[in-house]
C-alpha cells in the first residue's frame, strides 16, 4: 500500500510518512483508504511501505484484499488457451502466446485482436495485484507461469526497482526473448529523438562495494505517442510488461568533490521497452 488515511480522513502518502519518520515526528494512526474498509494499518519504515497491523484484515471488497481480487481476476480471465485451470483453484499462465504476439508486433490492427486484448488485460490485472502484494507468494501459489515447456518462477518474471540489476543480468544471460514485467515509479518524460518520447523510471542505485564506483540501472519505455506516455504522471507507480532490451551501458567520470586525487566513476546500465500494445503499461494506483 502506498497511501492510507488518518482517523480524520486525511490522506497520507508513503513519501510524507517517510519524511515524518526521518524527522523523528510522531506518525498518525493509519487506516486503509479503500472505501468502506478502514482496516488498521501501519507504516513500515524499514521497507518503505504501509502494511496491515497484526491481526487486522481488509474487508472482502477492499482494493487491497489481494486473495479476493486474485480469485475475481482468475475467474474473469479463465481461458483454456491462455489461463487454463489446473484444479483446486490454481491456474497456469501461458507466456508463449504473449511472447509470440509481442514478437509479431502491434500496430493498430492488432489492437483490435480480441483474445489477445483479453490476455493482456488479464495479465495487467495480475501484475497490478502482484505489485500490491509484498512478495511473490500469493501469486506463485495460485498461478504457475509457463513459457512453452519451461516453468518460469515469478522471481524471474516480475521485478521491482530493487531488483532492476537482476532483470538486467537475466536479459544479458538469455538468448531467447523472455517476457518480463518491471514495476517502477515515473521520474520523467523526455523527447530524445524525433518522433519518440521516453518515459523514465526512478533508477536503481547499486552499491558495488568498489570504492568510487557507482552502478545505476535505468528503466525506460519508448513510444511515438507522447500523450499516452504523459498519461502516466511523474510519481505514479506503473507496471511495464513485454520483451525488454538491454541498452548500451554508459560510463561517466567526475572528480571526487573533496579529494582531488580520486575520481568517481558512474556506470549506467539501461533497460528499455518498446511496447507494441498499450496494454503493456498499466497504472498501479
Ligand atoms: Zn482495506
mmCIF file of C-alpha atoms and ligand atoms in Angstrom:
data_model
loop_
_atom_site.group_PDB
_atom_site.id
_atom_site.type_symbol
_atom_site.label_atom_id
_atom_site.label_comp_id
_atom_site.label_asym_id
_atom_site.label_seq_id
_atom_site.Cartn_x
_atom_site.Cartn_y
_atom_site.Cartn_z
ATOM 1 C CA UNK A 1 0.000 0.000 0.000
ATOM 2 C CA UNK A 2 1.313 3.420 -0.933
ATOM 3 C CA UNK A 3 -1.170 5.524 1.000
ATOM 4 C CA UNK A 4 -3.556 5.405 3.953
ATOM 5 C CA UNK A 5 -5.928 7.752 5.751
ATOM 6 C CA UNK A 6 -5.720 9.202 9.242
ATOM 7 C CA UNK A 7 -8.599 8.897 11.697
ATOM 8 C CA UNK A 8 -9.981 12.242 10.446
ATOM 9 C CA UNK A 9 -9.800 11.210 6.811
ATOM 10 C CA UNK A 10 -6.544 12.990 5.925
ATOM 11 C CA UNK A 11 -4.680 11.193 3.133
ATOM 12 C CA UNK A 12 -1.094 10.185 3.969
ATOM 13 C CA UNK A 13 1.273 9.023 1.247
ATOM 14 C CA UNK A 14 4.373 6.904 1.772
ATOM 15 C CA UNK A 15 6.657 9.826 0.865
ATOM 16 C CA UNK A 16 5.117 12.043 3.570
ATOM 17 C CA UNK A 17 5.230 9.283 6.169
ATOM 18 C CA UNK A 18 8.875 8.615 5.331
ATOM 19 C CA UNK A 19 9.715 12.303 5.797
ATOM 20 C CA UNK A 20 7.957 12.370 9.150
ATOM 21 C CA UNK A 21 9.715 9.198 10.208
ATOM 22 C CA UNK A 22 13.108 10.578 9.141
ATOM 23 C CA UNK A 23 12.407 13.795 11.070
ATOM 24 C CA UNK A 24 11.513 11.614 14.090
ATOM 25 C CA UNK A 25 7.988 13.034 14.180
ATOM 26 C CA UNK A 26 5.055 11.078 15.597
ATOM 27 C CA UNK A 27 3.229 9.129 12.911
ATOM 28 C CA UNK A 28 -0.567 9.376 12.714
ATOM 29 C CA UNK A 29 -2.881 6.450 13.394
ATOM 30 C CA UNK A 30 -3.500 4.982 9.947
ATOM 31 C CA UNK A 31 -6.434 3.210 8.337
ATOM 32 C CA UNK A 32 -6.891 1.544 4.948
ATOM 33 C CA UNK A 33 -8.143 4.145 2.438
ATOM 34 C CA UNK A 34 -10.243 1.775 0.343
ATOM 35 C CA UNK A 35 -13.917 2.884 0.585
ATOM 36 C CA UNK A 36 -15.744 1.044 3.371
ATOM 37 C CA UNK A 37 -12.663 -0.829 4.603
ATOM 38 C CA UNK A 38 -10.890 1.119 7.334
ATOM 39 C CA UNK A 39 -8.635 -1.764 8.399
ATOM 40 C CA UNK A 40 -5.893 -0.757 10.822
ATOM 41 C CA UNK A 41 -2.564 -0.287 9.004
ATOM 42 C CA UNK A 42 0.905 0.998 9.844
ATOM 43 C CA UNK A 43 3.889 2.489 8.070
ATOM 44 C CA UNK A 44 6.853 0.086 7.979
ATOM 45 C CA UNK A 45 9.836 2.421 7.640
ATOM 46 C CA UNK A 46 12.474 -0.284 7.049
ATOM 47 C CA UNK A 47 10.692 -1.432 3.893
ATOM 48 C CA UNK A 48 9.074 1.866 2.911
ATOM 49 C CA UNK A 49 5.543 0.528 2.690
ATOM 50 C CA UNK A 50 2.232 0.504 4.514
ATOM 51 C CA UNK A 51 1.039 -2.854 5.826
ATOM 52 C CA UNK A 52 -1.788 -4.241 7.941
ATOM 53 C CA UNK A 53 -1.219 -4.132 11.676
ATOM 54 C CA UNK A 54 -1.061 -7.530 13.328
ATOM 55 C CA UNK A 55 -4.443 -9.268 13.355
ATOM 56 C CA UNK A 56 -6.143 -6.675 11.103
ATOM 57 C CA UNK A 57 -7.806 -7.710 7.852
ATOM 58 C CA UNK A 58 -9.108 -5.874 4.807
ATOM 59 C CA UNK A 59 -12.849 -6.090 4.126
ATOM 60 C CA UNK A 60 -13.827 -8.567 1.352
ATOM 61 C CA UNK A 61 -14.461 -5.791 -1.202
ATOM 62 C CA UNK A 62 -11.355 -3.776 -0.310
ATOM 63 C CA UNK A 63 -8.989 -2.979 -3.191
ATOM 64 C CA UNK A 64 -6.077 -4.276 -1.121
ATOM 65 C CA UNK A 65 -7.713 -7.617 -0.401
ATOM 66 C CA UNK A 66 -5.363 -9.455 -2.744
ATOM 67 C CA UNK A 67 -6.679 -13.034 -2.295
ATOM 68 C CA UNK A 68 -10.255 -11.938 -3.078
ATOM 69 C CA UNK A 69 -9.086 -9.885 -6.075
ATOM 70 C CA UNK A 70 -6.994 -12.735 -7.362
ATOM 71 C CA UNK A 71 -9.988 -15.079 -7.340
ATOM 72 C CA UNK A 72 -12.015 -12.464 -9.236
ATOM 73 C CA UNK A 73 -9.274 -11.886 -11.843
ATOM 74 C CA UNK A 74 -8.762 -15.610 -12.369
ATOM 75 C CA UNK A 75 -12.488 -16.265 -12.657
ATOM 76 C CA UNK A 76 -12.893 -13.467 -15.209
ATOM 77 C CA UNK A 77 -9.757 -14.306 -17.181
ATOM 78 C CA UNK A 78 -10.019 -18.095 -17.420
ATOM 79 C CA UNK A 79 -9.326 -19.116 -20.986
ATOM 80 C CA UNK A 80 -8.247 -22.644 -21.974
ATOM 81 C CA UNK A 81 -5.557 -21.282 -24.309
ATOM 82 C CA UNK A 82 -4.078 -18.663 -22.052
ATOM 83 C CA UNK A 83 -5.024 -19.303 -18.454
ATOM 84 C CA UNK A 84 -6.148 -22.929 -18.160
ATOM 85 C CA UNK A 85 -7.267 -24.092 -14.726
ATOM 86 C CA UNK A 86 -5.104 -26.741 -13.054
ATOM 87 C CA UNK A 87 -7.655 -27.702 -10.400
ATOM 88 C CA UNK A 88 -8.015 -26.640 -6.777
ATOM 89 C CA UNK A 89 -8.353 -23.017 -7.864
ATOM 90 C CA UNK A 90 -4.870 -22.970 -9.411
ATOM 91 C CA UNK A 91 -4.132 -21.794 -12.931
ATOM 92 C CA UNK A 92 -1.358 -21.898 -15.483
ATOM 93 C CA UNK A 93 -0.453 -18.731 -17.351
ATOM 94 C CA UNK A 94 0.989 -19.365 -20.799
ATOM 95 C CA UNK A 95 3.514 -16.739 -21.698
ATOM 96 C CA UNK A 96 4.367 -18.221 -25.105
ATOM 97 C CA UNK A 97 1.163 -16.857 -26.650
ATOM 98 C CA UNK A 98 2.067 -13.388 -25.479
ATOM 99 C CA UNK A 99 5.708 -13.741 -26.445
ATOM 100 C CA UNK A 100 4.704 -14.658 -29.999
ATOM 101 C CA UNK A 101 2.206 -11.809 -30.230
ATOM 102 C CA UNK A 102 4.789 -9.336 -28.918
ATOM 103 C CA UNK A 103 7.386 -10.582 -31.418
ATOM 104 C CA UNK A 104 4.915 -10.130 -34.268
ATOM 105 C CA UNK A 105 4.498 -6.584 -33.069
ATOM 106 C CA UNK A 106 1.419 -4.485 -32.720
ATOM 107 C CA UNK A 107 0.107 -1.693 -34.800
ATOM 108 C CA UNK A 108 -3.461 -0.520 -34.626
ATOM 109 C CA UNK A 109 -4.779 -3.541 -36.494
ATOM 110 C CA UNK A 110 -3.764 -5.932 -33.740
ATOM 111 C CA UNK A 111 -5.074 -3.645 -31.026
ATOM 112 C CA UNK A 112 -8.455 -4.995 -32.087
ATOM 113 C CA UNK A 113 -7.369 -8.631 -31.704
ATOM 114 C CA UNK A 114 -9.945 -9.531 -29.084
ATOM 115 C CA UNK A 115 -8.489 -12.665 -27.453
ATOM 116 C CA UNK A 116 -5.046 -11.065 -27.256
ATOM 117 C CA UNK A 117 -6.511 -7.899 -25.831
ATOM 118 C CA UNK A 118 -8.195 -10.004 -23.156
ATOM 119 C CA UNK A 119 -4.923 -11.816 -22.348
ATOM 120 C CA UNK A 120 -3.051 -8.561 -21.978
ATOM 121 C CA UNK A 121 -5.775 -7.148 -19.752
ATOM 122 C CA UNK A 122 -5.796 -10.242 -17.525
ATOM 123 C CA UNK A 123 -2.013 -10.158 -17.269
ATOM 124 C CA UNK A 124 -2.054 -6.440 -16.415
ATOM 125 C CA UNK A 125 -4.623 -7.147 -13.669
ATOM 126 C CA UNK A 126 -2.433 -9.922 -12.253
ATOM 127 C CA UNK A 127 0.653 -7.720 -12.363
ATOM 128 C CA UNK A 128 -1.105 -4.851 -10.584
ATOM 129 C CA UNK A 129 -2.225 -7.328 -7.969
ATOM 130 C CA UNK A 130 1.328 -8.640 -7.604
ATOM 131 C CA UNK A 131 2.577 -5.080 -7.156
ATOM 132 C CA UNK A 132 0.162 -4.622 -4.270
ATOM 133 C CA UNK A 133 1.497 -7.726 -2.517
ATOM 134 C CA UNK A 134 4.776 -7.615 -0.646
ATOM 135 C CA UNK A 135 6.189 -10.734 -2.313
ATOM 136 C CA UNK A 136 5.568 -13.453 -4.886
ATOM 137 C CA UNK A 137 3.938 -15.968 -2.511
ATOM 138 C CA UNK A 138 0.234 -15.323 -3.126
ATOM 139 C CA UNK A 139 0.548 -15.233 -6.914
ATOM 140 C CA UNK A 140 3.038 -18.110 -7.056
ATOM 141 C CA UNK A 141 0.694 -20.338 -5.044
ATOM 142 C CA UNK A 142 -2.180 -19.775 -7.482
ATOM 143 C CA UNK A 143 -0.638 -19.020 -10.857
ATOM 144 C CA UNK A 144 2.104 -21.114 -12.475
ATOM 145 C CA UNK A 145 3.937 -19.274 -15.227
ATOM 146 C CA UNK A 146 4.933 -21.318 -18.244
ATOM 147 C CA UNK A 147 6.900 -20.428 -21.375
ATOM 148 C CA UNK A 148 6.460 -23.347 -23.764
ATOM 149 C CA UNK A 149 7.638 -26.383 -21.826
ATOM 150 C CA UNK A 150 9.512 -24.397 -19.231
ATOM 151 C CA UNK A 151 8.120 -23.330 -15.900
ATOM 152 C CA UNK A 152 9.118 -19.759 -15.065
ATOM 153 C CA UNK A 153 9.468 -18.693 -11.446
ATOM 154 C CA UNK A 154 7.722 -15.451 -10.537
ATOM 155 C CA UNK A 155 11.029 -14.059 -9.336
ATOM 156 C CA UNK A 156 12.398 -14.483 -12.869
ATOM 157 C CA UNK A 157 9.426 -12.689 -14.346
ATOM 158 C CA UNK A 158 8.454 -9.859 -12.039
ATOM 159 C CA UNK A 159 10.984 -7.239 -10.903
ATOM 160 C CA UNK A 160 10.613 -4.273 -8.592
ATOM 161 C CA UNK A 161 13.018 -1.319 -8.567
ATOM 162 C CA UNK A 162 15.299 -3.023 -6.003
ATOM 163 C CA UNK A 163 15.845 -5.857 -8.499
ATOM 164 C CA UNK A 164 16.452 -3.953 -11.752
ATOM 165 C CA UNK A 165 20.026 -5.252 -11.683
ATOM 166 C CA UNK A 166 18.716 -8.832 -11.619
ATOM 167 C CA UNK A 167 16.423 -8.084 -14.579
ATOM 168 C CA UNK A 168 19.366 -6.608 -16.473
ATOM 169 C CA UNK A 169 21.566 -9.626 -15.712
ATOM 170 C CA UNK A 170 18.851 -12.015 -16.785
ATOM 171 C CA UNK A 171 18.365 -10.227 -20.106
ATOM 172 C CA UNK A 172 22.085 -10.352 -20.759
ATOM 173 C CA UNK A 173 22.336 -14.051 -19.933
ATOM 174 C CA UNK A 174 19.413 -15.134 -22.079
ATOM 175 C CA UNK A 175 19.437 -15.982 -25.761
ATOM 176 C CA UNK A 176 15.659 -16.225 -26.065
ATOM 177 C CA UNK A 177 13.186 -13.389 -25.807
ATOM 178 C CA UNK A 178 11.874 -13.619 -22.293
ATOM 179 C CA UNK A 179 8.801 -11.641 -21.410
ATOM 180 C CA UNK A 180 9.404 -9.784 -18.158
ATOM 181 C CA UNK A 181 7.409 -7.387 -16.018
ATOM 182 C CA UNK A 182 9.067 -4.457 -14.266
ATOM 183 C CA UNK A 183 7.426 -2.112 -11.836
ATOM 184 C CA UNK A 184 8.677 1.430 -11.411
ATOM 185 C CA UNK A 185 7.965 4.983 -10.350
ATOM 186 C CA UNK A 186 7.745 7.502 -13.192
ATOM 187 C CA UNK A 187 10.520 10.080 -12.912
ATOM 188 C CA UNK A 188 10.387 11.987 -16.195
ATOM 189 C CA UNK A 189 9.214 12.109 -19.800
ATOM 190 C CA UNK A 190 11.721 13.128 -22.444
ATOM 191 C CA UNK A 191 11.667 13.532 -26.202
ATOM 192 C CA UNK A 192 15.205 12.469 -27.030
ATOM 193 C CA UNK A 193 14.864 11.575 -30.690
ATOM 194 C CA UNK A 194 12.400 12.862 -33.305
ATOM 195 C CA UNK A 195 9.083 11.054 -33.064
ATOM 196 C CA UNK A 196 9.946 9.177 -29.874
ATOM 197 C CA UNK A 197 9.263 10.002 -26.276
ATOM 198 C CA UNK A 198 10.749 8.166 -23.338
ATOM 199 C CA UNK A 199 9.088 7.557 -20.024
ATOM 200 C CA UNK A 200 11.896 7.149 -17.499
ATOM 201 C CA UNK A 201 11.533 5.473 -14.117
ATOM 202 C CA UNK A 202 13.489 6.158 -10.942
ATOM 203 C CA UNK A 203 16.694 4.103 -11.367
ATOM 204 C CA UNK A 204 18.173 1.556 -9.036
ATOM 205 C CA UNK A 205 21.421 2.600 -7.431
ATOM 206 C CA UNK A 206 23.562 -0.436 -6.815
ATOM 207 C CA UNK A 207 26.134 -0.465 -4.035
ATOM 208 C CA UNK A 208 29.036 -2.305 -5.642
ATOM 209 C CA UNK A 209 31.426 -2.325 -2.719
ATOM 210 C CA UNK A 210 34.062 -0.887 -5.065
ATOM 211 C CA UNK A 211 35.313 2.493 -3.851
ATOM 212 C CA UNK A 212 34.361 5.408 -6.105
ATOM 213 C CA UNK A 213 32.344 3.273 -8.468
ATOM 214 C CA UNK A 214 28.580 3.670 -8.783
ATOM 215 C CA UNK A 215 26.252 1.476 -10.798
ATOM 216 C CA UNK A 216 22.834 2.652 -11.901
ATOM 217 C CA UNK A 217 20.092 0.656 -13.567
ATOM 218 C CA UNK A 218 17.760 2.792 -15.653
ATOM 219 C CA UNK A 219 14.381 1.671 -16.918
ATOM 220 C CA UNK A 220 12.697 3.448 -19.845
ATOM 221 C CA UNK A 221 9.741 2.960 -22.134
ATOM 222 C CA UNK A 222 9.913 4.388 -25.652
ATOM 223 C CA UNK A 223 6.888 5.162 -27.806
ATOM 224 C CA UNK A 224 5.757 7.588 -30.508
ATOM 225 C CA UNK A 225 2.584 8.541 -28.630
ATOM 226 C CA UNK A 226 3.726 11.244 -26.267
ATOM 227 C CA UNK A 227 0.231 11.976 -24.888
ATOM 228 C CA UNK A 228 -0.187 8.341 -23.925
ATOM 229 C CA UNK A 229 3.130 8.182 -22.062
ATOM 230 C CA UNK A 230 2.315 11.507 -20.379
ATOM 231 C CA UNK A 231 -0.893 9.926 -19.062
ATOM 232 C CA UNK A 232 1.399 8.136 -16.600
ATOM 233 C CA UNK A 233 2.333 11.158 -14.483
ATOM 234 C CA UNK A 234 5.593 11.751 -12.632
ATOM 235 C CA UNK A 235 5.445 9.984 -9.275
ATOM 236 C CA UNK A 236 2.953 7.345 -10.453
ATOM 237 C CA UNK A 237 3.691 3.676 -9.986
ATOM 238 C CA UNK A 238 3.497 1.726 -13.252
ATOM 239 C CA UNK A 239 3.903 -1.873 -14.229
ATOM 240 C CA UNK A 240 5.519 -2.471 -17.625
ATOM 241 C CA UNK A 241 5.391 -5.807 -19.374
ATOM 242 C CA UNK A 242 6.978 -7.156 -22.534
ATOM 243 C CA UNK A 243 10.188 -8.069 -24.322
ATOM 244 C CA UNK A 244 12.830 -5.848 -22.779
ATOM 245 C CA UNK A 245 16.116 -4.837 -24.393
ATOM 246 C CA UNK A 246 19.437 -4.005 -22.824
ATOM 247 C CA UNK A 247 20.540 -0.561 -23.929
ATOM 248 C CA UNK A 248 24.150 0.468 -24.269
ATOM 249 C CA UNK A 249 25.810 0.987 -20.896
ATOM 250 C CA UNK A 250 27.476 4.348 -20.443
ATOM 251 C CA UNK A 251 30.334 5.403 -18.208
ATOM 252 C CA UNK A 252 30.895 8.872 -16.797
ATOM 253 C CA UNK A 253 33.712 10.095 -14.582
ATOM 254 C CA UNK A 254 33.980 13.162 -12.434
ATOM 255 C CA UNK A 255 36.369 14.329 -9.751
ATOM 256 C CA UNK A 256 35.611 13.452 -6.153
ATOM 257 C CA UNK A 257 34.009 16.512 -4.509
ATOM 258 C CA UNK A 258 36.555 16.751 -1.668
ATOM 259 C CA UNK A 259 39.522 14.574 -2.618
ATOM 260 C CA UNK A 260 41.218 15.726 -5.866
ATOM 261 C CA UNK A 261 43.245 12.507 -6.138
ATOM 262 C CA UNK A 262 40.082 10.466 -6.559
ATOM 263 C CA UNK A 263 37.691 10.076 -9.494
ATOM 264 C CA UNK A 264 34.130 8.876 -9.215
ATOM 265 C CA UNK A 265 33.004 6.590 -11.998
ATOM 266 C CA UNK A 266 29.311 6.070 -12.657
ATOM 267 C CA UNK A 267 28.188 3.243 -14.885
ATOM 268 C CA UNK A 268 24.634 3.353 -16.157
ATOM 269 C CA UNK A 269 23.012 0.150 -17.351
ATOM 270 C CA UNK A 270 19.870 0.547 -19.403
ATOM 271 C CA UNK A 271 16.712 -1.479 -19.784
ATOM 272 C CA UNK A 272 14.269 -0.389 -22.452
ATOM 273 C CA UNK A 273 10.813 -1.451 -23.552
ATOM 274 C CA UNK A 274 9.180 -0.572 -26.881
ATOM 275 C CA UNK A 275 5.569 -1.623 -26.367
ATOM 276 C CA UNK A 276 3.562 -2.935 -29.295
ATOM 277 C CA UNK A 277 0.336 -2.695 -27.353
ATOM 278 C CA UNK A 278 -0.795 -0.010 -24.948
ATOM 279 C CA UNK A 279 -1.955 -2.632 -22.507
ATOM 280 C CA UNK A 280 1.705 -3.437 -21.850
ATOM 281 C CA UNK A 281 1.740 -0.490 -19.448
ATOM 282 C CA UNK A 282 -0.623 -0.190 -16.506
ATOM 283 C CA UNK A 283 -1.029 2.315 -13.739
ATOM 284 C CA UNK A 284 -0.907 0.630 -10.334
ATOM 285 C CA UNK A 285 -2.628 3.231 -8.240
HETATM 286 ZN ZN1 LIG B 1 -8.593 -2.375 3.130
#
